[in-house]
Coordinates of C-alpha atoms in Angstrom, one line a residue:
Chain A
M20 CA -52.7 -90.4 -33.1
N21 CA -51.3 -92.8 -36.5
Q22 CA -47.8 -93.1 -35.8
T23 CA -47.8 -94.7 -39.0
N24 CA -50.0 -92.8 -42.0
A25 CA -47.1 -89.8 -40.3
T26 CA -45.4 -88.0 -43.3
R27 CA -41.9 -87.8 -42.1
V28 CA -41.2 -84.3 -42.4
G29 CA -37.3 -83.2 -41.5
I30 CA -37.3 -78.9 -40.8
D31 CA -33.5 -76.9 -40.9
W32 CA -35.4 -73.7 -39.0
G33 CA -32.7 -71.1 -38.3
T34 CA -32.7 -67.8 -37.8
S35 CA -33.2 -65.7 -40.8
N36 CA -34.4 -68.9 -43.1
R37 CA -35.6 -72.5 -43.2
R38 CA -35.9 -74.9 -45.3
A39 CA -38.6 -78.4 -45.1
Y40 CA -38.3 -81.7 -46.7
V41 CA -40.7 -84.6 -47.0
L42 CA -39.8 -88.2 -47.2
D43 CA -41.5 -90.9 -48.9
D44 CA -41.8 -94.4 -47.0
R45 CA -38.4 -94.8 -48.2
G46 CA -36.8 -91.5 -47.0
E47 CA -37.2 -90.3 -50.5
I48 CA -37.7 -86.3 -50.9
V49 CA -41.0 -85.5 -52.5
R50 CA -41.6 -82.2 -52.0
H51 CA -39.6 -79.6 -50.2
H52 CA -40.7 -76.3 -49.2
S53 CA -37.5 -73.2 -48.7
D54 CA -38.8 -69.3 -47.0
D55 CA -37.7 -66.6 -45.1
Q56 CA -39.8 -67.5 -41.7
G57 CA -36.6 -67.5 -39.7
I58 CA -37.3 -67.5 -36.0
L59 CA -37.2 -63.3 -35.6
Q60 CA -39.4 -63.9 -38.0
V61 CA -42.1 -65.9 -35.3
T62 CA -43.8 -64.2 -32.3
R63 CA -43.0 -66.6 -29.3
G64 CA -46.8 -67.8 -29.4
G65 CA -46.3 -67.6 -33.5
Y66 CA -45.0 -71.7 -34.0
V67 CA -48.0 -73.6 -33.7
S68 CA -49.2 -72.0 -36.3
S69 CA -46.3 -70.8 -39.1
L70 CA -45.4 -74.9 -38.5
W71 CA -49.2 -75.7 -39.4
E72 CA -48.5 -73.2 -42.9
L73 CA -45.6 -74.9 -43.7
L74 CA -47.2 -78.0 -43.6
Q75 CA -50.1 -76.8 -45.5
R76 CA -48.4 -75.9 -47.9
L77 CA -46.1 -78.8 -48.2
E78 CA -49.8 -80.2 -48.6
V79 CA -49.2 -82.9 -45.3
Q80 CA -51.6 -83.6 -43.0
E81 CA -50.5 -85.8 -40.2
A82 CA -46.8 -85.7 -39.5
D83 CA -43.6 -86.9 -37.2
V84 CA -41.7 -83.4 -38.1
V85 CA -38.2 -83.7 -36.6
M86 CA -36.6 -80.0 -36.5
C87 CA -32.6 -78.5 -35.9
G88 CA -31.0 -75.6 -35.3
M89 CA -32.2 -72.9 -33.8
V90 CA -35.3 -73.3 -33.5
G91 CA -35.1 -75.1 -30.1
S92 CA -32.6 -71.9 -28.8
R93 CA -34.0 -69.9 -26.0
N94 CA -34.5 -67.4 -28.1
G95 CA -37.1 -70.9 -31.1
W96 CA -40.0 -72.0 -30.0
Q97 CA -38.2 -74.3 -27.3
E98 CA -35.1 -74.7 -26.3
A99 CA -33.1 -78.4 -26.6
P100 CA -30.7 -78.4 -24.0
Y101 CA -27.0 -78.8 -25.1
L102 CA -26.0 -82.3 -25.4
G103 CA -21.1 -82.4 -24.6
I104 CA -19.4 -83.2 -27.2
E105 CA -18.9 -86.6 -25.1
Q106 CA -22.3 -87.6 -27.2
P107 CA -21.6 -89.5 -30.2
L108 CA -22.8 -88.2 -33.3
T109 CA -25.4 -91.4 -33.0
T110 CA -27.2 -90.4 -29.8
L111 CA -29.3 -87.8 -31.7
R112 CA -31.8 -90.0 -33.0
D113 CA -32.6 -90.8 -29.2
A114 CA -31.9 -86.8 -27.7
M115 CA -34.0 -85.0 -29.9
M116 CA -36.9 -83.1 -27.2
E117 CA -40.4 -84.0 -28.1
V118 CA -42.3 -80.5 -28.7
E119 CA -45.9 -80.4 -27.6
S120 CA -47.8 -79.1 -31.5
G121 CA -51.1 -79.5 -29.9
L122 CA -51.9 -80.4 -34.2
P123 CA -54.0 -83.9 -34.0
G124 CA -52.5 -86.1 -35.6
V125 CA -48.9 -84.3 -35.8
R126 CA -45.4 -85.6 -34.0
C127 CA -42.8 -82.7 -32.9
R128 CA -39.3 -83.2 -32.6
I129 CA -36.5 -80.9 -32.1
V130 CA -32.9 -81.9 -32.3
P131 CA -30.2 -81.0 -29.9
G132 CA -27.1 -78.3 -29.8
Y133 CA -23.9 -79.6 -28.9
A134 CA -21.8 -77.3 -26.4
Y135 CA -18.8 -77.4 -25.8
T136 CA -15.9 -75.2 -23.7
D137 CA -11.7 -75.9 -25.3
P138 CA -9.0 -76.1 -23.1
Q139 CA -9.0 -72.4 -22.2
G140 CA -12.3 -72.8 -20.0
M141 CA -13.6 -70.7 -23.7
P142 CA -18.0 -72.1 -24.2
D143 CA -19.1 -72.5 -28.0
V144 CA -22.1 -73.9 -28.5
M145 CA -23.6 -75.5 -32.4
R146 CA -26.7 -76.1 -33.1
G147 CA -28.1 -76.6 -36.8
E148 CA -24.5 -78.2 -37.3
E149 CA -24.0 -81.1 -35.8
T150 CA -26.6 -82.7 -38.0
Q151 CA -25.3 -82.2 -41.1
V152 CA -22.2 -83.6 -39.4
L153 CA -24.6 -86.3 -39.1
G154 CA -25.9 -86.3 -42.8
A155 CA -22.2 -86.0 -43.3
L156 CA -20.9 -88.9 -42.0
A157 CA -24.3 -91.0 -43.3
L158 CA -22.4 -90.1 -46.3
S159 CA -19.7 -92.2 -45.5
A160 CA -17.3 -88.5 -44.5
A161 CA -13.9 -88.9 -43.4
N162 CA -12.5 -87.9 -40.2
G163 CA -11.3 -84.9 -39.4
W164 CA -12.7 -81.8 -39.4
F165 CA -16.1 -80.4 -41.4
L166 CA -17.0 -76.5 -42.5
H167 CA -19.3 -74.5 -42.4
P168 CA -20.0 -71.9 -43.4
G169 CA -21.9 -68.5 -42.6
T170 CA -23.2 -65.7 -40.4
H171 CA -21.8 -68.1 -37.6
S172 CA -19.0 -69.8 -39.4
K173 CA -18.8 -73.3 -37.6
W174 CA -15.1 -76.0 -37.8
V175 CA -15.6 -78.8 -36.1
R176 CA -13.4 -81.9 -35.9
V177 CA -14.9 -85.3 -35.4
E178 CA -13.0 -88.4 -34.4
E179 CA -14.9 -92.0 -35.0
G180 CA -18.1 -90.6 -34.2
C181 CA -18.0 -88.1 -32.1
M182 CA -16.9 -83.9 -32.0
Q183 CA -13.4 -83.4 -30.9
Q184 CA -13.6 -79.8 -30.3
F185 CA -15.4 -76.7 -32.3
A186 CA -14.9 -73.4 -32.9
T187 CA -16.8 -70.1 -34.4
F188 CA -16.1 -67.0 -36.1
M189 CA -18.3 -64.3 -36.7
T190 CA -17.0 -63.6 -39.9
G191 CA -20.1 -63.3 -42.3
E192 CA -21.7 -61.1 -39.2
L193 CA -18.4 -58.8 -39.3
Y194 CA -18.4 -59.2 -42.6
A195 CA -22.0 -57.7 -43.4
L196 CA -21.7 -55.5 -40.4
M197 CA -17.7 -53.2 -41.7
S198 CA -19.9 -53.8 -45.4
E199 CA -22.6 -51.7 -43.7
H200 CA -21.4 -49.6 -40.8
G201 CA -18.2 -47.8 -40.4
T202 CA -15.9 -46.9 -42.5
L203 CA -15.4 -49.5 -44.5
S204 CA -18.4 -49.4 -46.3
K205 CA -17.7 -45.8 -47.4
V206 CA -15.3 -47.2 -49.3
M207 CA -17.6 -50.6 -50.3
A208 CA -20.4 -49.9 -52.8
Q209 CA -19.1 -51.4 -55.0
R210 CA -19.4 -55.2 -53.8
E211 CA -18.1 -58.0 -57.6
S212 CA -16.4 -60.1 -56.6
V213 CA -12.7 -59.3 -57.8
P214 CA -10.4 -62.9 -57.2
E215 CA -7.4 -61.3 -57.0
A216 CA -8.1 -58.7 -54.0
F217 CA -9.9 -61.7 -51.3
A218 CA -6.4 -64.0 -52.9
A219 CA -4.4 -60.8 -51.3
G220 CA -6.8 -60.4 -47.7
V221 CA -6.6 -64.0 -47.7
R222 CA -2.1 -63.8 -47.8
A223 CA -2.4 -60.6 -46.1
S224 CA -4.0 -61.9 -42.8
E225 CA -1.2 -64.2 -42.2
H226 CA 0.3 -61.5 -40.9
G227 CA -1.4 -60.2 -37.7
G228 CA -4.1 -59.6 -36.2
F229 CA -7.4 -59.4 -37.7
T230 CA -8.0 -56.0 -35.5
H231 CA -5.6 -54.3 -37.1
L232 CA -5.2 -55.9 -40.3
A233 CA -8.6 -54.2 -41.1
F234 CA -7.7 -50.6 -40.6
C235 CA -4.7 -51.7 -42.9
C236 CA -6.9 -52.9 -46.0
R237 CA -8.6 -48.8 -45.0
A238 CA -5.0 -48.0 -45.6
L239 CA -4.4 -49.9 -48.7
V240 CA -7.6 -47.1 -50.7
V241 CA -6.1 -44.5 -48.5
T242 CA -2.5 -45.4 -50.0
D243 CA -3.6 -45.5 -53.8
R244 CA -2.6 -49.0 -53.1
M245 CA -5.4 -50.7 -53.6
P246 CA -8.8 -49.3 -56.4
P247 CA -11.8 -49.1 -53.1
E248 CA -13.7 -51.8 -55.5
H249 CA -11.5 -54.3 -54.2
T250 CA -12.7 -53.5 -50.5
A251 CA -14.9 -56.0 -50.1
S252 CA -14.0 -59.3 -51.7
Y253 CA -10.4 -57.6 -49.0
L254 CA -12.0 -58.0 -46.4
S255 CA -13.8 -61.0 -47.4
G256 CA -10.2 -62.4 -47.6
L257 CA -8.6 -61.5 -44.3
L258 CA -11.9 -62.7 -42.2
I259 CA -12.2 -66.5 -44.3
G260 CA -8.3 -66.1 -44.4
A261 CA -8.1 -65.3 -39.5
E262 CA -10.8 -68.6 -39.4
V263 CA -8.3 -70.8 -41.6
H264 CA -4.9 -69.5 -39.7
D265 CA -6.7 -69.5 -36.5
I266 CA -7.2 -73.2 -36.8
L267 CA -4.1 -73.7 -38.1
R268 CA -2.1 -72.3 -36.1
R269 CA -3.4 -74.2 -32.7
P270 CA -1.1 -77.1 -31.3
E271 CA -3.3 -80.4 -31.7
T272 CA -4.5 -78.9 -35.5
R273 CA -3.3 -81.7 -38.0
I274 CA -4.7 -81.4 -41.1
E275 CA -4.6 -85.2 -42.5
A276 CA -7.8 -86.4 -44.8
P277 CA -9.4 -82.8 -47.0
V278 CA -12.2 -79.9 -44.4
Q279 CA -15.3 -81.1 -45.4
V280 CA -16.8 -77.8 -46.5
I281 CA -20.7 -77.9 -45.9
G282 CA -22.7 -74.5 -47.1
S283 CA -24.3 -72.3 -49.8
P284 CA -22.5 -73.0 -52.9
T285 CA -21.2 -69.3 -52.9
L286 CA -19.9 -69.3 -49.9
T287 CA -18.4 -72.5 -50.3
S288 CA -16.9 -71.9 -53.1
R289 CA -15.0 -68.6 -51.5
Y290 CA -14.4 -70.5 -48.7
M291 CA -12.5 -73.3 -51.1
S292 CA -10.7 -70.6 -52.9
A293 CA -9.0 -69.5 -49.5
L294 CA -7.8 -73.3 -48.5
E295 CA -6.6 -73.8 -51.9
L296 CA -4.3 -70.6 -51.2
L297 CA -3.4 -72.1 -47.8
N298 CA -2.1 -74.8 -49.1
V299 CA -5.2 -76.6 -47.0
P300 CA -6.2 -80.2 -49.2
A301 CA -10.6 -79.4 -48.7
R302 CA -14.6 -81.1 -50.5
A303 CA -17.2 -79.3 -50.3
W304 CA -20.6 -81.5 -49.9
Q305 CA -23.9 -80.5 -51.7
P306 CA -26.2 -79.0 -48.2
D307 CA -29.4 -80.9 -49.8
S308 CA -27.5 -84.1 -49.6
V309 CA -26.0 -84.1 -46.4
F310 CA -29.4 -82.4 -45.1
H311 CA -31.7 -85.3 -47.1
A312 CA -28.8 -88.8 -45.7
A313 CA -29.0 -86.7 -41.6
L314 CA -32.1 -86.8 -41.7
R315 CA -32.6 -90.1 -43.3
A316 CA -30.7 -90.7 -39.8
L317 CA -33.1 -90.0 -37.6
F318 CA -36.4 -90.8 -38.6
N319 CA -33.2 -94.3 -38.7
L320 CA -34.2 -95.1 -42.1
E321 CA -30.9 -97.0 -43.9
P322 CA -29.8 -95.6 -47.0
Chain B
M5 CA 0.0 -9.9 -44.0
N6 CA 1.5 -8.5 -40.6
Q7 CA 3.0 -11.9 -39.2
T8 CA 3.9 -10.2 -35.9
N9 CA 0.5 -9.8 -34.9
A10 CA -0.7 -12.8 -35.7
T11 CA -2.3 -14.6 -33.1
R12 CA -0.9 -18.4 -32.8
V13 CA -4.0 -20.6 -33.5
G14 CA -3.9 -24.6 -33.5
I15 CA -6.6 -26.7 -34.3
D16 CA -7.1 -30.7 -33.5
W17 CA -9.3 -30.9 -36.5
G18 CA -10.4 -34.3 -36.4
T19 CA -13.4 -36.1 -38.1
S20 CA -16.0 -35.9 -35.7
N21 CA -14.7 -33.6 -33.6
R22 CA -12.1 -30.1 -32.6
R23 CA -10.6 -28.5 -30.8
A24 CA -9.2 -25.3 -30.9
Y25 CA -6.6 -23.1 -29.0
V26 CA -5.4 -20.1 -28.9
L27 CA -1.4 -18.6 -27.6
D28 CA 0.1 -15.7 -26.2
D29 CA 3.0 -13.9 -27.3
R30 CA 4.8 -16.8 -23.9
G31 CA 2.9 -19.3 -25.6
E32 CA 0.5 -19.7 -22.7
I33 CA -3.5 -20.4 -23.5
V34 CA -4.9 -17.6 -23.9
R35 CA -8.9 -19.4 -25.0
H36 CA -9.4 -22.3 -26.0
H37 CA -12.8 -24.2 -27.1
S38 CA -14.0 -27.1 -28.8
D39 CA -16.9 -29.4 -30.7
D40 CA -18.2 -30.9 -33.3
Q41 CA -17.5 -29.6 -36.4
G42 CA -15.3 -33.0 -37.6
I43 CA -14.6 -33.2 -41.2
L44 CA -17.7 -34.9 -41.8
Q45 CA -19.9 -31.8 -40.8
V46 CA -17.5 -29.5 -43.0
T47 CA -19.1 -29.7 -46.8
R48 CA -16.5 -29.5 -49.7
G49 CA -16.0 -25.6 -50.2
G50 CA -17.0 -24.8 -45.8
Y51 CA -13.7 -24.4 -44.7
V52 CA -12.5 -21.2 -45.0
S53 CA -16.7 -20.7 -43.8
S54 CA -15.9 -22.7 -41.2
L55 CA -12.8 -21.9 -40.1
W56 CA -13.7 -18.4 -39.5
E57 CA -16.1 -18.7 -37.5
L58 CA -13.6 -20.2 -35.2
L59 CA -11.9 -17.5 -35.6
Q60 CA -14.3 -14.9 -34.7
R61 CA -15.5 -17.5 -31.6
L62 CA -12.0 -17.5 -30.1
E63 CA -11.8 -13.5 -30.0
V64 CA -9.7 -13.1 -33.0
Q65 CA -8.9 -11.5 -36.5
E66 CA -5.4 -11.4 -37.6
A67 CA -3.8 -15.2 -36.9
D68 CA -0.8 -17.8 -37.6
V69 CA -2.9 -21.2 -37.8
V70 CA -1.8 -24.6 -37.4
M71 CA -3.8 -27.8 -37.5
C72 CA -3.5 -30.9 -37.7
G73 CA -5.3 -34.4 -37.5
M74 CA -7.7 -35.4 -40.7
V75 CA -8.1 -31.4 -41.7
G76 CA -5.4 -32.4 -43.6
S77 CA -6.7 -35.7 -46.1
R78 CA -8.1 -36.9 -48.9
N79 CA -11.7 -36.2 -47.3
G80 CA -10.9 -32.9 -45.3
W81 CA -9.6 -29.3 -46.4
Q82 CA -6.7 -29.7 -48.7
E83 CA -4.7 -33.3 -48.9
A84 CA -1.1 -33.3 -46.5
P85 CA 1.1 -35.8 -48.2
Y86 CA 2.2 -38.3 -45.4
L87 CA 6.2 -38.5 -44.5
G88 CA 7.5 -41.0 -44.5
I89 CA 9.0 -42.4 -40.7
E90 CA 11.9 -41.8 -41.7
Q91 CA 11.8 -37.8 -41.7
P92 CA 12.6 -37.6 -37.7
L93 CA 9.2 -35.4 -35.5
T94 CA 10.8 -32.3 -35.9
T95 CA 11.1 -32.7 -39.1
L96 CA 7.3 -31.7 -38.8
R97 CA 8.0 -27.7 -37.6
D98 CA 8.9 -26.9 -41.7
A99 CA 7.1 -29.9 -43.2
M100 CA 3.7 -28.2 -43.0
M101 CA 1.6 -27.0 -46.1
E102 CA 0.3 -23.5 -46.3
V103 CA -3.0 -23.8 -47.3
E104 CA -4.9 -20.3 -48.7
S105 CA -7.7 -19.9 -46.6
G106 CA -8.5 -16.2 -48.1
L107 CA -8.8 -14.6 -45.7
P108 CA -7.1 -11.4 -45.1
G109 CA -4.0 -11.8 -42.4
V110 CA -5.2 -15.8 -41.6
R111 CA -2.4 -17.7 -42.7
C112 CA -3.0 -20.8 -42.4
R113 CA -0.5 -23.9 -42.1
I114 CA -1.7 -28.2 -41.8
V115 CA 0.3 -30.5 -40.1
P116 CA 1.1 -33.6 -42.0
G117 CA 1.1 -37.1 -40.9
Y118 CA 2.5 -40.1 -41.7
A119 CA 2.8 -43.2 -44.0
Y120 CA 4.7 -46.8 -43.3
T121 CA 4.9 -49.2 -44.6
D122 CA 5.7 -52.7 -42.1
P123 CA 8.0 -55.6 -43.1
Q124 CA 5.5 -58.2 -44.5
G125 CA 4.4 -54.9 -46.4
M126 CA 1.5 -54.1 -45.3
P127 CA 0.3 -50.6 -44.8
D128 CA -1.0 -48.3 -42.0
V129 CA -1.6 -44.7 -42.4
M130 CA -1.7 -41.4 -39.0
R131 CA -3.4 -38.2 -39.4
G132 CA -2.8 -36.0 -35.5
E133 CA -1.0 -38.7 -33.7
E134 CA 2.5 -37.6 -34.9
T135 CA 1.7 -34.2 -33.5
Q136 CA 1.2 -36.3 -29.8
V137 CA 4.0 -37.3 -30.6
L138 CA 5.8 -34.0 -31.0
G139 CA 4.5 -33.5 -28.2
A140 CA 5.6 -35.6 -25.6
L141 CA 8.2 -35.8 -26.7
A142 CA 9.2 -31.8 -25.5
L143 CA 7.8 -32.8 -22.6
S144 CA 11.0 -34.5 -22.1
A145 CA 8.2 -38.4 -22.8
A146 CA 10.7 -41.1 -23.1
N147 CA 11.6 -43.5 -25.8
G148 CA 9.9 -46.5 -26.4
W149 CA 6.0 -47.3 -27.1
F150 CA 3.0 -44.7 -27.3
L151 CA -0.7 -45.6 -27.6
H152 CA -3.1 -43.3 -28.7
P153 CA -6.4 -44.7 -27.8
G154 CA -9.5 -44.0 -30.0
T155 CA -11.3 -45.1 -32.5
H156 CA -8.6 -46.4 -35.1
S157 CA -6.6 -46.9 -31.8
K158 CA -2.4 -46.4 -32.1
W159 CA 0.7 -47.9 -31.2
V160 CA 3.9 -45.6 -32.3
R161 CA 7.3 -47.1 -31.3
V162 CA 9.7 -43.9 -30.9
E163 CA 13.3 -44.2 -30.6
E164 CA 15.4 -40.7 -30.7
G165 CA 13.2 -38.7 -32.5
C166 CA 12.0 -40.8 -34.9
M167 CA 9.1 -43.6 -35.1
Q168 CA 10.2 -46.9 -35.9
Q169 CA 7.1 -48.1 -36.8
F170 CA 2.9 -47.9 -35.9
A171 CA 0.0 -50.0 -35.8
T172 CA -3.7 -48.8 -35.7
F173 CA -5.8 -51.2 -34.6
M174 CA -10.1 -51.0 -35.5
T175 CA -11.2 -51.5 -31.8
G176 CA -13.3 -48.2 -31.6
E177 CA -15.2 -49.0 -34.6
L178 CA -15.1 -52.0 -33.7
Y179 CA -16.2 -52.0 -31.0
A180 CA -19.5 -48.9 -31.9
L181 CA -20.6 -51.4 -34.8
M182 CA -20.9 -54.3 -33.5
S183 CA -22.8 -53.0 -29.7
E184 CA -25.6 -50.7 -32.9
H185 CA -26.3 -53.6 -34.7
G186 CA -25.3 -57.3 -35.0
T187 CA -26.0 -60.0 -32.3
L188 CA -24.2 -59.1 -29.4
S189 CA -26.1 -55.9 -30.0
K190 CA -28.7 -57.5 -28.5
V191 CA -28.0 -58.2 -25.2
M192 CA -26.1 -55.1 -25.0
A193 CA -28.6 -52.8 -24.0
Q194 CA -27.4 -52.4 -20.3
R195 CA -23.9 -50.9 -20.7
E196 CA -22.6 -49.5 -17.4
S197 CA -19.1 -50.5 -17.2
V198 CA -18.5 -54.0 -14.9
P199 CA -14.4 -53.4 -14.3
E200 CA -14.9 -58.1 -13.6
A201 CA -16.0 -58.4 -17.5
F202 CA -13.4 -56.5 -18.4
A203 CA -10.7 -58.0 -16.8
A204 CA -12.2 -61.5 -17.9
G205 CA -12.3 -60.0 -21.4
V206 CA -8.6 -59.0 -21.3
R207 CA -7.6 -62.2 -20.1
A208 CA -9.3 -63.9 -22.2
S209 CA -7.3 -62.4 -25.1
E210 CA -4.9 -64.3 -25.2
H211 CA -6.1 -67.3 -27.0
G212 CA -6.9 -67.3 -30.4
G213 CA -7.8 -64.6 -32.8
F214 CA -10.5 -62.3 -32.5
T215 CA -13.1 -63.3 -34.6
H216 CA -14.2 -66.0 -32.3
L217 CA -13.1 -65.0 -29.4
A218 CA -16.3 -62.4 -30.1
F219 CA -18.1 -65.8 -30.7
C220 CA -16.7 -66.6 -27.4
C221 CA -18.7 -64.0 -26.0
R222 CA -22.2 -65.1 -26.9
A223 CA -21.3 -68.4 -25.9
L224 CA -20.9 -67.4 -22.5
V225 CA -24.2 -65.9 -22.1
V226 CA -26.2 -68.3 -24.0
T227 CA -24.9 -70.5 -21.5
D228 CA -25.5 -68.4 -19.0
R229 CA -21.8 -68.5 -18.0
M230 CA -21.5 -64.2 -18.4
P231 CA -25.0 -62.3 -17.1
P232 CA -26.0 -60.7 -20.4
E233 CA -25.3 -56.9 -18.4
H234 CA -20.9 -58.0 -18.6
T235 CA -20.8 -58.4 -22.6
A236 CA -20.1 -54.7 -23.2
S237 CA -17.9 -54.5 -21.0
Y238 CA -15.9 -58.1 -21.4
L239 CA -16.0 -57.5 -25.9
S240 CA -14.0 -54.3 -24.9
G241 CA -11.4 -56.2 -22.7
L242 CA -10.9 -58.6 -25.9
L243 CA -10.8 -56.0 -28.6
I244 CA -8.6 -54.2 -26.1
G245 CA -6.7 -56.7 -25.1
A246 CA -6.4 -57.6 -28.8
E247 CA -4.4 -55.3 -29.5
V248 CA -1.7 -55.8 -26.6
H249 CA -1.1 -59.1 -27.6
D250 CA -0.7 -58.4 -31.1
I251 CA 2.3 -55.3 -29.8
L252 CA 3.7 -57.8 -27.5
R253 CA 3.7 -60.9 -30.0
R254 CA 6.1 -58.8 -32.9
P255 CA 9.1 -60.3 -32.7
E256 CA 10.8 -57.3 -32.6
T257 CA 8.5 -56.1 -29.3
R258 CA 10.4 -54.7 -26.2
I259 CA 8.4 -53.4 -23.0
E260 CA 11.9 -51.3 -21.6
A261 CA 9.7 -48.5 -20.8
P262 CA 6.1 -47.9 -19.5
V263 CA 4.2 -47.9 -22.3
Q264 CA 2.9 -43.9 -22.9
V265 CA -1.1 -43.8 -22.5
I266 CA -2.9 -39.9 -24.5
G267 CA -5.8 -39.8 -25.1
S268 CA -9.6 -39.4 -22.9
P269 CA -9.4 -39.5 -19.7
T270 CA -12.2 -42.7 -19.8
L271 CA -10.4 -44.6 -22.8
T272 CA -6.8 -44.0 -21.1
S273 CA -7.5 -45.9 -17.6
R274 CA -10.0 -48.5 -19.6
Y275 CA -6.1 -48.9 -21.4
M276 CA -4.0 -48.4 -18.3
S277 CA -6.5 -51.3 -15.8
A278 CA -5.3 -53.8 -19.2
L279 CA -2.3 -53.0 -19.8
E280 CA -2.0 -53.3 -16.0
L281 CA -3.3 -56.7 -15.9
L282 CA -1.4 -58.0 -18.8
N283 CA 1.6 -57.2 -16.5
V284 CA 2.9 -54.2 -19.4
P285 CA 4.1 -50.7 -17.6
A286 CA 2.1 -47.4 -18.7
R287 CA 1.8 -43.7 -17.5
A288 CA -1.3 -41.6 -18.5
W289 CA -0.3 -38.3 -20.4
Q290 CA -3.2 -35.4 -19.9
P291 CA -3.8 -34.8 -24.0
D292 CA -4.0 -31.1 -23.5
S293 CA -0.9 -30.4 -22.2
V294 CA 0.5 -32.4 -24.4
F295 CA -1.4 -31.1 -27.8
H296 CA -0.3 -27.7 -26.3
A297 CA 3.7 -28.6 -25.4
A298 CA 2.9 -29.4 -29.6
L299 CA 2.2 -26.3 -30.2
R300 CA 5.1 -24.8 -29.1
A301 CA 7.2 -27.4 -30.7
L302 CA 5.1 -26.4 -34.2
F303 CA 5.3 -22.4 -33.3
N304 CA 8.9 -22.0 -32.5
L305 CA 8.1 -21.3 -28.7
E306 CA 10.8 -22.4 -26.7
P307 CA 9.2 -24.3 -23.5

């Protein structure tokens, strides 16, 4: 293949969705596309045709494709082995795994994720957020904690280009499970955001474990201390608060720089509120800009 | 109605199931029946006919009926206001609420539940377990902690006939939600009990909050440190361990007597294992005997 004619394409290919960007020679975004063709929608042997359709849509023929996220998981296109956190984030560029697409003129690489085992021996894994952290660092983000809200919300502590630790929380997934099924779902028909209920949930999260406080949420309604339409926001506050307190309680945690939040505007604003309530400084990053910066780093394009 | 001819009937009428006992004049159980006609199965105006059918099945005409559990909730037959924990458990006999059944010769009373607000201002509620505690005390249970495993597992501390505090955990509900839906459910097809995986979950529960450890359970599988068929037992251990640690961490908690576990044999044995692993002394009670003792107390029959 003629590498010099290849167009650079970066894809964040997650569980439910994917977003793709075409970069010109100077590294500027010239086209982008996002859809719901996450790995759950792609059959085992369907990745080549799914990618081909995506490239068609992006009007790209020969391409140098870099992908991150769950596409590199066991349930994705091909498993890219995890790196250990002793590998600096700049390693990602060289650690990308080649995948044979069979498409003429298309080179395809997957960014590996990271695995980490905490001092208690508990493992944790990440696929996709490492690329966002790389991008934020390329944009001169300070050392300290990075936060990626989502279905599986992740907190990452970075010092001198290396992750020191990270921790994932099932926040978004538990919120969805409890909103759609179970005893709280019955009073959660109304889902509009109620800031004071969210704040009450965040504050309550300090007092005890989530599995107890989730029942107290029900008790607040049953004893007429909270209107049913506040339940969704309160539960969201409880879950997000549980994350923040888990991090703050770790003996090694010192928040010396603002927590850097990289996520969708809705989730990010919710987390920013919670962090403010708990007196944790924070700043929000625009995820598209961060991913763009990551792609420039992965394609070795100077800013 | 002729009270003296009335047969004593006690019903534990819960959310999903109910169990009913007929007592003779000396307070012995002469007949019993259990079915799945919990309050979820009974329509708003359907309680009288549901009770009438139950009495038919128990071969009872005139009856003095005492009911406890969710039948007294807002979504049950009629709401019996909660007592505060300053009311001794022996108050229950006089605090039962009369319900008009309209059935000739049938007197109907509902045992009220309890509400409690903890020192942080968080409310908690109970309906049904108070009757079990009353029964255990009638059987000379020692003071200290009582544990009622279930969908909403409850820990109750009793001193001198009064509840001092109680706390509910969404343990069973979260286990069901996560087993049937969500990312862990996909690897939880096999549900047989794996004692070593349960023990590992109980031990892990000490290190951090549940919403983080639930994700680590997934990471253990993804990183090949735990076979998928261990997930269900591990998650059960995590959830039950979270309960025990929440109680043990409370500054006022001192376990001076065995925790008294009142529940179904399967759940009770699981909790007994967890308590043993965490070096908490415990004893199990047979729930039918305990409820029988409670009924004798509520009907004012001396043992």
